[in-house]
C-alpha positions as a Python dict, from the first residue, in 0.01 Angstrom:
ca = {
    (1, 'M'): (0, 0, 0),
    (2, 'S'): (124, 1, 358),
    (3, 'R'): (-108, -40, 652),
    (4, 'H'): (-122, 264, 877),
    (5, 'E'): (-35, 192, 1241),
    (6, 'Y'): (-228, 406, 1486),
    (7, 'K'): (-84, 499, 1826),
    (8, 'W'): (-426, 490, 1991),
    (9, 'C'): (-729, 265, 1970),
    (10, 'I'): (-1085, 379, 2012),
    (11, 'M'): (-1257, 168, 2276),
    (12, 'P'): (-1637, 203, 2300),
    (13, 'I'): (-1728, 213, 2668),
    (14, 'S'): (-2100, 285, 2664),
    (15, 'G'): (-2183, -79, 2736),
    (16, 'I'): (-1925, -90, 3013),
    (17, 'Q'): (-2021, 229, 3194),
    (18, 'D'): (-2391, 258, 3100),
    (19, 'K'): (-2568, 373, 3418),
    (20, 'T'): (-2886, 178, 3346),
    (21, 'S'): (-2715, -154, 3274),
    (22, 'P'): (-2339, -150, 3328),
    (23, 'I'): (-2170, -468, 3213),
    (24, 'L'): (-1908, -451, 3485),
    (25, 'A'): (-2184, -461, 3743),
    (26, 'K'): (-2324, -778, 3583),
    (27, 'F'): (-1997, -966, 3625),
    (28, 'R'): (-2024, -1169, 3944),
    (29, 'W'): (-1735, -1369, 4088),
    (30, 'L'): (-1965, -1642, 4223),
    (31, 'T'): (-2127, -1684, 3882),
    (32, 'H'): (-1864, -1594, 3623),
    (33, 'K'): (-1544, -1651, 3818),
    (34, 'S'): (-1236, -1578, 3606),
    (35, 'D'): (-1441, -1571, 3283),
    (36, 'A'): (-1528, -1206, 3355),
    (37, 'T'): (-1162, -1110, 3382),
    (38, 'A'): (-1088, -1308, 3066),
    (39, 'A'): (-1378, -1129, 2893),
    (40, 'L'): (-1223, -790, 2967),
    (41, 'M'): (-884, -914, 2845),
    (42, 'V'): (-1036, -1047, 2522),
    (43, 'Y'): (-1234, -725, 2471),
    (44, 'I'): (-918, -516, 2496),
    (45, 'A'): (-732, -758, 2266),
    (46, 'L'): (-1007, -719, 2006),
    (47, 'I'): (-990, -340, 2038),
    (48, 'L'): (-614, -351, 1984),
    (49, 'K'): (-658, -576, 1681),
    (50, 'I'): (-916, -339, 1533),
    (51, 'N'): (-637, -79, 1523),
    (52, 'S'): (-864, 229, 1537),
    (53, 'R'): (-982, 203, 1180),
    (54, 'P'): (-1250, 456, 1098),
    (55, 'L'): (-1607, 355, 1175),
    (56, 'T'): (-1816, 201, 901),
    (57, 'E'): (-2134, 372, 788),
    (58, 'D'): (-2334, 171, 1041),
    (59, 'D'): (-2102, 277, 1327),
    (60, 'V'): (-1965, -71, 1382),
    (61, 'I'): (-1600, -149, 1434),
    (62, 'S'): (-1492, -502, 1359),
    (63, 'T'): (-1197, -733, 1321),
    (64, 'R'): (-1138, -1083, 1197),
    (65, 'I'): (-925, -1285, 1434),
    (66, 'T'): (-846, -1647, 1515),
    (67, 'Y'): (-834, -1815, 1853),
    (68, 'S'): (-457, -1858, 1803),
    (69, 'E'): (-418, -1482, 1765),
    (70, 'L'): (-631, -1423, 2075),
    (71, 'E'): (-415, -1673, 2265),
    (72, 'D'): (-103, -1480, 2161),
    (73, 'L'): (-254, -1144, 2259),
    (74, 'T'): (-396, -1252, 2594),
    (75, 'S'): (-185, -1550, 2706),
    (76, 'I'): (-498, -1735, 2813),
    (77, 'S'): (-624, -2076, 2700),
    (78, 'R'): (-863, -2141, 2412),
    (79, 'A'): (-1121, -2273, 2657),
    (80, 'K'): (-1105, -1953, 2863),
    (81, 'I'): (-1119, -1741, 2544),
    (82, 'S'): (-1430, -1931, 2438),
    (83, 'E'): (-1599, -1866, 2774),
    (84, 'A'): (-1495, -1501, 2762),
    (85, 'L'): (-1643, -1455, 2415),
    (86, 'K'): (-1967, -1625, 2521),
    (87, 'L'): (-1992, -1384, 2814),
    (88, 'L'): (-1928, -1081, 2591),
    (89, 'E'): (-2195, -1201, 2348),
    (90, 'T'): (-2440, -1271, 2630),
    (91, 'F'): (-2405, -913, 2756),
    (92, 'E'): (-2422, -785, 2396),
    (93, 'V'): (-2081, -621, 2409),
    (94, 'L'): (-2002, -775, 2071),
    (95, 'R'): (-2147, -983, 1792),
    (96, 'C'): (-1969, -1276, 1634),
    (97, 'V'): (-1991, -1364, 1267),
    (98, 'R'): (-1865, -1721, 1259),
    (99, 'Q'): (-1639, -1830, 974),
    (100, 'K'): (-1421, -2133, 910),
    (101, 'S'): (-1084, -1964, 944),
    (102, 'G'): (-1126, -1694, 1203),
    (103, 'N'): (-1439, -1522, 1322),
    (104, 'T'): (-1530, -1158, 1273),
    (105, 'Y'): (-1620, -973, 1592),
    (106, 'Q'): (-1830, -660, 1565),
    (107, 'I'): (-1858, -393, 1833),
    (108, 'D'): (-2128, -128, 1815),
    (109, 'A'): (-1962, 211, 1846),
    (110, 'K'): (-2257, 439, 1772),
    (111, 'K'): (-2360, 479, 2133),
    (112, 'K'): (-2210, 763, 2329),
    (113, 'G'): (-1888, 711, 2514),
    (114, 'W'): (-1547, 594, 2412),
    (115, 'A'): (-1196, 597, 2549),
    (116, 'K'): (-851, 597, 2399),
    (117, 'V'): (-637, 293, 2464),
    (118, 'P'): (-265, 320, 2391),
    (119, 'R'): (-161, 87, 2113),
    (120, 'K'): (191, 194, 2038),
    (121, 'L'): (446, 422, 2202),
}
């Protein structure tokens, strides 16, 4: 059975644009420095890896990915990826289910607000 390749990815943005607690407003250069930029890069890489699969019954989208794959997708170091993931977890943008060979990252998509991100032309 072949895997379907979607042209667009669904990117939940409620946590990013939420008026009461926007994540982008929490990123501070003096505090987070380039980790905030790396966090956005890693978030988009995870969204691209998810490949717009339909939501599960609990409205969570997830993907299993290794640090090596994230390095390839983002061109940033493992150390920076680690800091980026910690930041995303701290701000509850994603949850990490740790496993020996690649972690699973879950993003809550049940809240209102999502955008389309081009995956393939």
